[in-house]
Amino acid sequence: MTNINLIDIERVAVLGSGTMGTGIAGICANAGFEVLLLDLEKASCDTAVSKIKAARLTAGRSSMIENHALLDKITTGSFEHDLDKIADCQWICEAIIEDVNIKREIFMRIEALRSDRSIISTNTSGIPLRDIYAGMPMRLQKDIAVTHFFNPVHIMKLVELVAGENTQPEVIATLADFLGKSHGKSLGKGVVYAKDTVNFIGNRIGCMWMLAGLQLAEKAITEQGLSIETVDALMSDPMGFPATGLYGLIDLVGLDVILNVAKNLEVNLPANDFGRKFIHFTDNIRAMVERGQLGRKTGGGFYQLIRHNDGSKTMQVFDIQKQQWRVAEEVELPEHERTLSGLFESDSANARFVKDVMATTLCYSADLVPEIADDIINVDRAMRWGFAWQRGPFELIDELGAQCLIKRVNAHGLAMPKMLQVLIDAGQSTFYRNHGSEFLTTAGNWERVPD
């Protein structure tokens, strides 16, 4: 892309003042760019700016704006009265409701008003880009992309960049430079290149891990006597995953959100996709949704914090089998079960659960390249930067030992995941070599890891 002329972005329009739109507007203003923030009502945008200001006063180092003066870079307005102002913007980022028809309507309005060589992107997390631009003018199709930020925008490093079938190379090159350059005037994000497939990279794998985890954990709780606390202890430090574990993360995200993701996967996953096995909630989890027991946003999901009159607190956990709350217990794993490799070498109930979840997740990941990304680098970075995994799936396979997964696949009579087959055919034992400076391509060759 060295010979491509980049588009100079100085002014940004963000359409939508919800959580994501507010975050995108905030980080753009913080980086020194002029921002036009629009929504159905100007008042909604003004409220969003007030929230940014309030966060600046209370959040300390995690605030999205370094000083109040930068808030002056955000101009607010409404779609009805101010949409024509996008003509002065070089990047127009849509972050409205996840409804393809509403998005298509706003994109047609944008197309009639925007300037030549301006870039349009959508922050959709699950709607295929091709469904948004289908049948629209080629001028728009050449200038459109997905820029999928992760929440909270000002903290999470990942942005997934997705091109459409007709997107010009200069559009992707410009966005990659604008979003990811770590020096000069840019957003300093971690950009990964994804393909226009369901849920892109991070959510395709991360949600598979969560959905498979929900089913396999409940099975282990019912049949092997594991507890929710034990599941989360296993699905955190030993895996190099955040301390929330599985159930804690789902409480943070919300069961309603996970259910919507599952419905989207049911509609859009390929018919033969292995992930279809896990897209339906168990009866117990569905009952929680029906009760409105969704997670932190409703006061409790799998965990709830009880505040007592004397100022003390008690963490409770929801017993899935008995369908009632009890006091959460501290879990200390045996020393030999505190690493991924240690668990795969064990035959305890804990180990069997981990092997089921992680072998499923890692084999699924290995079968998605090159479907969702051209190489393993983008997959590993997406999971590190978007889900805060210490190691991505292919780095975890290297840590575990690919032969461990290959033997498991053969023992169960399953089809060999694509990248594991590449590894076998190339006569290699790892996906990375030379201290991680080189990676194995889909062709079975070694290339240097890009910056």
Coordinates of C-alpha atoms in Angstrom, one line a residue:
M1 CA 0.0 0.0 0.0
T2 CA 3.0 2.3 -0.1
N3 CA 2.0 3.7 -3.5
I4 CA -1.6 4.5 -2.4
N5 CA -2.5 8.2 -1.8
L6 CA -4.1 8.4 1.6
I7 CA -7.1 10.6 2.2
D8 CA -6.4 13.4 4.7
I9 CA -8.9 13.2 7.5
E10 CA -9.3 16.3 9.6
R11 CA -13.0 16.4 10.4
V12 CA -15.1 13.4 11.5
A13 CA -18.9 12.9 11.5
V14 CA -20.3 10.4 14.0
L15 CA -23.9 9.4 13.5
G16 CA -25.5 8.1 16.7
S17 CA -24.9 9.3 20.2
G18 CA -25.4 6.0 22.0
T19 CA -22.6 4.3 24.0
M20 CA -20.5 3.5 20.9
G21 CA -21.1 6.7 19.0
T22 CA -20.2 8.7 22.1
G23 CA -17.1 6.8 22.6
I24 CA -16.0 7.2 19.0
A25 CA -16.7 10.9 19.1
G26 CA -14.8 11.2 22.4
I27 CA -11.6 9.5 21.2
C28 CA -11.6 11.5 17.9
A29 CA -11.9 14.8 19.8
N30 CA -9.2 13.6 22.2
A31 CA -6.9 13.0 19.3
G32 CA -7.4 16.5 18.1
F33 CA -9.9 16.1 15.3
E34 CA -13.0 18.2 14.7
V35 CA -16.1 16.1 15.3
L36 CA -19.7 16.5 14.2
L37 CA -22.0 14.3 16.5
L38 CA -25.5 13.8 15.2
D39 CA -28.6 11.9 16.3
L40 CA -32.3 12.0 15.9
E41 CA -32.4 14.8 18.5
K42 CA -29.7 17.3 19.2
A43 CA -30.5 17.0 22.9
S44 CA -29.3 13.4 22.8
C45 CA -25.9 14.5 21.5
D46 CA -25.6 17.3 24.1
T47 CA -26.3 14.7 26.8
A48 CA -23.6 12.5 25.4
V49 CA -21.1 15.3 25.5
S50 CA -22.1 16.0 29.1
K51 CA -21.5 12.3 29.9
I52 CA -18.0 12.6 28.4
K53 CA -17.3 15.6 30.6
A54 CA -18.7 13.9 33.7
A55 CA -16.4 10.9 33.0
R56 CA -13.5 13.2 32.7
L57 CA -14.2 14.4 36.2
T58 CA -14.6 11.0 37.8
A59 CA -12.7 8.4 35.7
G60 CA -9.1 9.6 36.1
R61 CA -6.7 7.9 33.8
S62 CA -9.5 5.9 32.0
S63 CA -11.4 9.0 30.8
M64 CA -11.7 9.4 27.1
I65 CA -10.9 13.2 27.1
E66 CA -7.7 14.5 28.4
N67 CA -9.0 18.0 29.1
H68 CA -12.2 19.9 28.9
A69 CA -10.9 22.2 26.1
L70 CA -11.0 19.2 23.7
L71 CA -14.8 19.0 24.2
D72 CA -15.0 22.2 22.1
K73 CA -14.0 20.1 19.1
I74 CA -17.4 18.3 19.3
T75 CA -20.3 20.0 17.5
T76 CA -23.7 18.5 18.1
G77 CA -26.8 18.5 15.9
S78 CA -29.7 16.4 14.5
F79 CA -30.2 14.3 11.4
E80 CA -33.1 16.5 10.4
H81 CA -31.4 19.9 10.6
D82 CA -27.7 19.2 10.4
L83 CA -27.0 16.2 8.2
D84 CA -25.9 18.3 5.3
K85 CA -22.8 19.4 7.4
I86 CA -21.3 16.0 6.7
A87 CA -20.2 17.5 3.4
D88 CA -17.3 19.0 5.3
C89 CA -16.2 15.7 6.8
Q90 CA -13.7 13.3 5.4
W91 CA -14.8 10.3 7.6
I92 CA -18.5 9.6 8.3
C93 CA -18.9 6.9 10.9
E94 CA -22.4 5.4 11.5
A95 CA -23.1 4.0 15.0
I96 CA -26.8 3.8 15.1
I97 CA -29.2 0.9 16.0
E98 CA -28.3 -2.6 14.7
D99 CA -31.2 -2.7 12.2
V100 CA -30.1 -3.2 8.6
N101 CA -33.1 -1.3 7.1
I102 CA -32.5 1.7 9.3
K103 CA -28.8 1.7 8.5
R104 CA -29.6 1.5 4.7
E105 CA -31.9 4.4 5.0
I106 CA -29.3 6.6 6.7
F107 CA -26.6 5.5 4.3
M108 CA -28.8 6.6 1.3
R109 CA -29.2 10.0 2.9
I110 CA -25.5 10.2 3.6
E111 CA -24.7 9.4 0.0
A112 CA -26.7 12.3 -1.3
L113 CA -24.9 14.8 0.9
R114 CA -21.3 13.7 1.3
S115 CA -18.3 15.0 -0.6
D116 CA -16.2 13.1 -3.1
R117 CA -13.4 11.0 -1.6
S118 CA -15.1 11.0 1.8
I119 CA -15.1 7.7 3.6
I120 CA -18.2 6.1 5.1
S121 CA -18.0 3.3 7.7
T122 CA -20.4 1.4 9.9
N123 CA -19.7 0.3 13.5
T124 CA -22.0 -2.7 13.1
S125 CA -20.9 -5.8 15.1
G126 CA -23.0 -8.4 13.4
I127 CA -24.8 -7.2 10.2
P128 CA -22.9 -8.2 7.0
L129 CA -21.5 -5.1 5.3
R130 CA -22.8 -6.5 1.9
D131 CA -26.4 -6.4 3.3
I132 CA -26.0 -2.7 4.1
Y133 CA -24.7 -1.5 0.7
A134 CA -26.5 -4.0 -1.5
G135 CA -28.0 -2.2 -4.5
M136 CA -26.6 1.2 -3.5
P137 CA -24.6 3.4 -5.9
M138 CA -21.2 2.3 -6.8
R139 CA -19.8 5.6 -5.6
L140 CA -20.9 4.6 -2.1
Q141 CA -19.7 1.0 -2.5
K142 CA -16.2 2.1 -3.3
D143 CA -15.9 4.3 -0.2
I144 CA -17.6 2.1 2.4
A145 CA -16.1 -0.2 5.1
V146 CA -16.7 -1.5 8.6
T147 CA -14.9 0.0 11.5
H148 CA -16.0 -2.1 14.4
F149 CA -14.8 -0.7 17.7
F150 CA -15.1 -2.6 21.0
N151 CA -16.7 -1.2 24.1
P152 CA -15.6 0.8 26.1
V153 CA -14.2 2.5 23.0
H154 CA -11.6 4.6 24.8
I155 CA -10.1 1.6 26.6
M156 CA -10.4 -1.4 24.3
K157 CA -7.6 -1.4 21.7
L158 CA -9.2 -3.4 19.0
V159 CA -10.8 -2.1 15.8
E160 CA -11.9 -4.6 13.2
L161 CA -11.5 -3.2 9.7
V162 CA -13.6 -4.8 7.0
A163 CA -13.7 -4.0 3.3
G164 CA -16.7 -4.5 1.0
E165 CA -16.4 -6.2 -2.4
N166 CA -15.8 -2.9 -4.2
T167 CA -14.1 -0.9 -1.5
Q168 CA -11.1 1.0 -2.9
P169 CA -7.7 0.1 -1.5
E170 CA -7.1 3.8 -0.5
V171 CA -10.1 3.7 1.8
I172 CA -8.8 0.7 3.8
A173 CA -5.2 2.1 3.8
T174 CA -6.5 5.5 5.0
L175 CA -8.6 4.0 7.7
A176 CA -5.8 1.7 8.9
D177 CA -3.4 4.7 9.1
F178 CA -6.0 6.9 10.8
L179 CA -7.2 4.4 13.3
G180 CA -4.0 2.5 14.0
K181 CA -0.9 4.8 13.6
S182 CA 0.7 5.1 17.0
H183 CA 2.4 8.4 16.3
G184 CA 1.2 11.7 15.1
K185 CA -2.4 12.7 14.8
S186 CA -4.4 9.4 14.9
L187 CA -6.4 7.2 17.2
G188 CA -3.7 4.7 18.1
K189 CA -5.9 1.6 18.0
G190 CA -5.0 -1.9 17.2
V191 CA -6.3 -2.6 13.7
V192 CA -7.0 -6.1 12.4
Y193 CA -8.2 -6.9 8.9
A194 CA -11.3 -9.0 9.0
K195 CA -13.5 -10.4 6.2
D196 CA -17.2 -9.7 5.7
T197 CA -18.4 -12.8 7.5
V198 CA -20.8 -13.2 10.4
N199 CA -19.5 -11.4 13.6
F200 CA -16.1 -10.8 11.9
I201 CA -13.2 -12.2 14.0
G202 CA -13.4 -11.3 17.7
N203 CA -17.1 -11.9 18.3
R204 CA -17.2 -15.0 16.0
I205 CA -14.6 -16.7 18.2
G206 CA -15.3 -15.0 21.5
C207 CA -19.1 -15.7 21.4
M208 CA -18.4 -19.2 20.3
W209 CA -16.3 -19.6 23.4
M210 CA -19.1 -18.1 25.6
L211 CA -21.9 -20.1 24.0
A212 CA -20.1 -23.4 24.0
G213 CA -18.9 -22.6 27.6
L214 CA -22.5 -22.1 28.8
Q215 CA -23.6 -25.5 27.5
L216 CA -20.5 -27.4 28.5
A217 CA -20.2 -25.7 31.9
E218 CA -23.8 -26.5 32.8
K219 CA -23.2 -30.1 31.8
A220 CA -20.1 -30.2 34.0
I221 CA -22.0 -28.6 36.9
T222 CA -24.9 -31.1 36.6
E223 CA -22.9 -34.3 35.9
Q224 CA -19.4 -33.7 37.4
G225 CA -20.3 -31.5 40.4
L226 CA -18.4 -28.4 39.3
S227 CA -19.6 -25.0 40.6
I228 CA -19.9 -21.7 38.8
E229 CA -17.1 -20.3 40.9
T230 CA -14.8 -23.2 39.8
V231 CA -15.8 -22.7 36.2
D232 CA -14.7 -19.1 36.4
A233 CA -11.5 -19.9 38.2
L234 CA -10.6 -22.3 35.4
M235 CA -11.7 -19.9 32.6
S236 CA -9.5 -17.1 33.9
D237 CA -5.9 -17.2 35.1
P238 CA -5.1 -20.7 33.9
M239 CA -6.2 -19.8 30.3
G240 CA -4.7 -16.3 30.4
F241 CA -8.2 -14.9 30.3
P242 CA -9.6 -11.9 32.3
A243 CA -10.5 -12.5 36.0
T244 CA -14.2 -12.3 35.1
G245 CA -14.0 -15.9 33.8
L246 CA -17.0 -17.2 31.8
Y247 CA -20.0 -16.4 33.9
G248 CA -18.6 -13.2 35.2
L249 CA -18.1 -12.0 31.6
I250 CA -21.6 -13.0 30.5
D251 CA -22.9 -11.0 33.5
L252 CA -21.0 -8.0 32.3
V253 CA -22.1 -8.3 28.7
G254 CA -25.7 -9.3 29.6
L255 CA -27.6 -12.5 28.7
D256 CA -30.0 -10.5 26.5
V257 CA -27.0 -9.4 24.4
I258 CA -25.6 -13.0 24.2
L259 CA -29.1 -14.2 23.1
N260 CA -29.2 -11.6 20.3
V261 CA -25.8 -12.7 19.2
A262 CA -26.9 -16.3 19.2
K263 CA -30.0 -15.4 17.1
N264 CA -27.8 -13.6 14.6
L265 CA -25.5 -16.6 14.4
E266 CA -28.5 -18.9 13.8
V267 CA -29.5 -16.7 10.8
N268 CA -26.0 -16.1 9.3
L269 CA -23.7 -19.0 10.1
P270 CA -22.9 -21.3 7.2
A271 CA -25.2 -24.4 7.3
N272 CA -22.3 -26.8 8.1
D273 CA -20.7 -24.5 10.7
F274 CA -19.7 -26.4 13.9
G275 CA -20.8 -23.4 16.0
R276 CA -24.4 -24.2 15.3
K277 CA -24.2 -26.9 17.9
F278 CA -24.0 -24.3 20.7
I279 CA -26.2 -21.4 19.6
H280 CA -29.3 -22.4 21.6
F281 CA -29.6 -21.6 25.3
T282 CA -30.3 -24.4 27.8
D283 CA -33.7 -24.4 29.5
N284 CA -32.2 -23.1 32.7
I285 CA -30.5 -20.2 31.0
R286 CA -33.6 -19.3 29.0
A287 CA -35.6 -19.3 32.2
M288 CA -33.1 -16.7 33.6
V289 CA -33.7 -14.5 30.5
E290 CA -37.5 -14.8 30.8
R291 CA -37.2 -13.6 34.4
G292 CA -35.1 -10.6 33.4
Q293 CA -32.1 -12.0 35.3
L294 CA -29.7 -10.7 32.7
G295 CA -26.5 -9.7 34.6
R296 CA -25.1 -6.7 36.2
K297 CA -27.5 -4.3 34.4
T298 CA -30.5 -5.9 36.2
G299 CA -28.8 -6.3 39.5
G300 CA -27.8 -9.9 39.1
G301 CA -27.3 -12.7 36.6
F302 CA -25.1 -15.5 37.7
Y303 CA -23.7 -13.3 40.4
Q304 CA -25.3 -10.6 42.5
L305 CA -23.7 -8.3 45.1
I306 CA -25.8 -7.8 48.3
R307 CA -25.1 -4.6 50.2
H308 CA -26.0 -4.7 53.9
N309 CA -27.1 -1.9 56.1
D310 CA -23.9 -2.0 58.1
G311 CA -21.9 -1.3 55.0
S312 CA -20.7 -4.9 54.4
K313 CA -21.2 -6.7 51.2
T314 CA -21.9 -10.4 50.3
M315 CA -21.4 -11.9 46.8
Q316 CA -24.0 -14.4 45.9
V317 CA -24.0 -16.9 43.1
F318 CA -27.0 -18.4 41.4
D319 CA -27.3 -22.2 41.7
I320 CA -28.3 -23.3 38.2
Q321 CA -29.6 -26.7 39.4
K322 CA -31.6 -25.5 42.4
Q323 CA -32.5 -22.2 40.7
Q324 CA -31.8 -20.3 43.9
W325 CA -29.1 -17.9 45.3
R326 CA -26.4 -18.9 47.7
V327 CA -23.2 -17.3 49.1
A328 CA -20.3 -17.4 46.7
E329 CA -17.3 -19.5 47.7
E330 CA -13.6 -18.9 47.2
V331 CA -11.9 -21.4 44.9
E332 CA -8.3 -22.4 45.0
L333 CA -7.3 -24.7 42.2
P334 CA -4.7 -27.4 42.7
E335 CA -1.3 -26.3 41.7
H336 CA -1.1 -28.7 38.7
E337 CA -4.4 -27.3 37.4
R338 CA -3.3 -23.7 37.2
T339 CA -2.1 -23.8 33.6
L340 CA -3.6 -24.8 30.3
S341 CA -1.0 -27.6 29.7
G342 CA -1.4 -28.8 33.3
L343 CA -5.2 -29.2 32.9
F344 CA -4.8 -31.0 29.5
E345 CA -2.4 -33.5 31.2
S346 CA -4.9 -34.1 34.0
D347 CA -8.1 -36.3 34.1
S348 CA -10.0 -34.6 36.8
A349 CA -13.5 -33.2 36.4
N350 CA -12.0 -29.7 36.2
A351 CA -9.6 -30.9 33.4
R352 CA -12.3 -32.7 31.4
F353 CA -14.4 -29.5 31.4
V354 CA -11.4 -27.4 30.3
K355 CA -10.5 -29.8 27.6
D356 CA -14.0 -29.8 26.2
V357 CA -14.3 -26.0 26.1
M358 CA -10.8 -25.1 25.0
A359 CA -10.4 -27.9 22.4
T360 CA -13.7 -26.9 20.9
T361 CA -12.7 -23.2 20.8
L362 CA -9.2 -23.7 19.5
C363 CA -10.2 -26.2 16.8
Y364 CA -13.1 -23.9 15.8
S365 CA -10.6 -21.0 15.5
A366 CA -8.2 -23.1 13.5
D367 CA -10.9 -24.0 11.0
L368 CA -11.9 -20.3 10.4
V369 CA -8.7 -19.3 8.6
P370 CA -8.9 -18.1 5.8
E371 CA -12.7 -17.7 6.1
I372 CA -12.7 -14.8 8.5
A373 CA -9.2 -13.5 8.1
D374 CA -6.3 -14.1 5.7
D375 CA -3.9 -15.2 8.4
I376 CA -3.5 -16.2 12.0
I377 CA -2.0 -12.9 13.0
N378 CA -5.3 -11.0 12.7
V379 CA -7.1 -13.7 14.6
D380 CA -4.6 -13.8 17.5
R381 CA -4.5 -10.0 17.7
A382 CA -8.3 -9.7 17.6
M383 CA -8.7 -12.0 20.7
R384 CA -5.8 -10.3 22.6
W385 CA -7.0 -6.7 21.8
G386 CA -10.8 -7.3 21.9
F387 CA -11.2 -9.9 24.6
A388 CA -8.1 -9.2 26.6
W389 CA -6.8 -12.8 26.2
Q390 CA -3.1 -12.9 27.0
R391 CA -2.6 -15.2 24.0
G392 CA -4.6 -15.6 20.9
P393 CA -6.0 -19.0 19.8
F394 CA -2.9 -20.0 17.7
E395 CA -0.5 -18.8 20.4
L396 CA -2.5 -21.0 22.8
I397 CA -2.3 -24.0 20.5
D398 CA 1.5 -23.5 20.4
E399 CA 1.6 -23.4 24.2
L400 CA -0.5 -26.5 24.5
G401 CA 1.2 -28.3 21.6
A402 CA -0.7 -28.8 18.3
Q403 CA -0.3 -32.6 18.5
C404 CA -2.5 -32.6 21.6
L405 CA -5.4 -31.2 19.5
I406 CA -4.6 -33.2 16.5
K407 CA -4.8 -36.4 18.5
R408 CA -8.0 -35.3 20.0
V409 CA -9.6 -34.6 16.6
N410 CA -8.5 -38.0 15.3
A411 CA -9.7 -39.8 18.4
H412 CA -13.2 -38.3 18.0
G413 CA -13.2 -38.9 14.2
L414 CA -13.7 -35.3 13.4
A415 CA -12.6 -33.4 10.3
M416 CA -9.2 -31.8 10.7
P417 CA -9.4 -28.0 11.2
K418 CA -8.0 -26.2 8.2
M419 CA -5.0 -24.6 9.8
L420 CA -4.1 -27.8 11.7
Q421 CA -4.1 -29.5 8.4
V422 CA -1.8 -26.8 7.0
L423 CA 0.5 -27.4 9.9
I424 CA 0.5 -31.2 9.3
D425 CA 1.1 -30.8 5.5
A426 CA 3.9 -28.4 6.1
G427 CA 5.6 -30.8 8.5
Q428 CA 5.7 -28.1 11.3
S429 CA 4.9 -28.4 14.9
T430 CA 4.1 -24.7 15.8
F431 CA 2.3 -21.8 14.2
Y432 CA 5.1 -19.3 15.3
R433 CA 8.8 -19.6 15.3
N434 CA 12.0 -17.6 16.1
H435 CA 10.5 -16.2 19.3
G436 CA 7.3 -15.2 17.6
S437 CA 8.8 -13.2 14.9
E438 CA 7.6 -15.5 12.1
F439 CA 4.2 -17.1 11.5
L440 CA 2.9 -19.9 9.4
T441 CA 0.8 -18.8 6.4
T442 CA -2.2 -20.6 4.9
A443 CA 0.1 -21.8 2.2
G444 CA 2.4 -23.4 4.7
N445 CA 5.2 -20.9 4.4
W446 CA 6.9 -18.7 7.0
E447 CA 6.5 -15.0 6.9
R448 CA 7.6 -12.2 9.3
V449 CA 5.0 -11.0 11.7
P450 CA 3.9 -7.5 10.6
D451 CA 4.2 -4.5 12.9

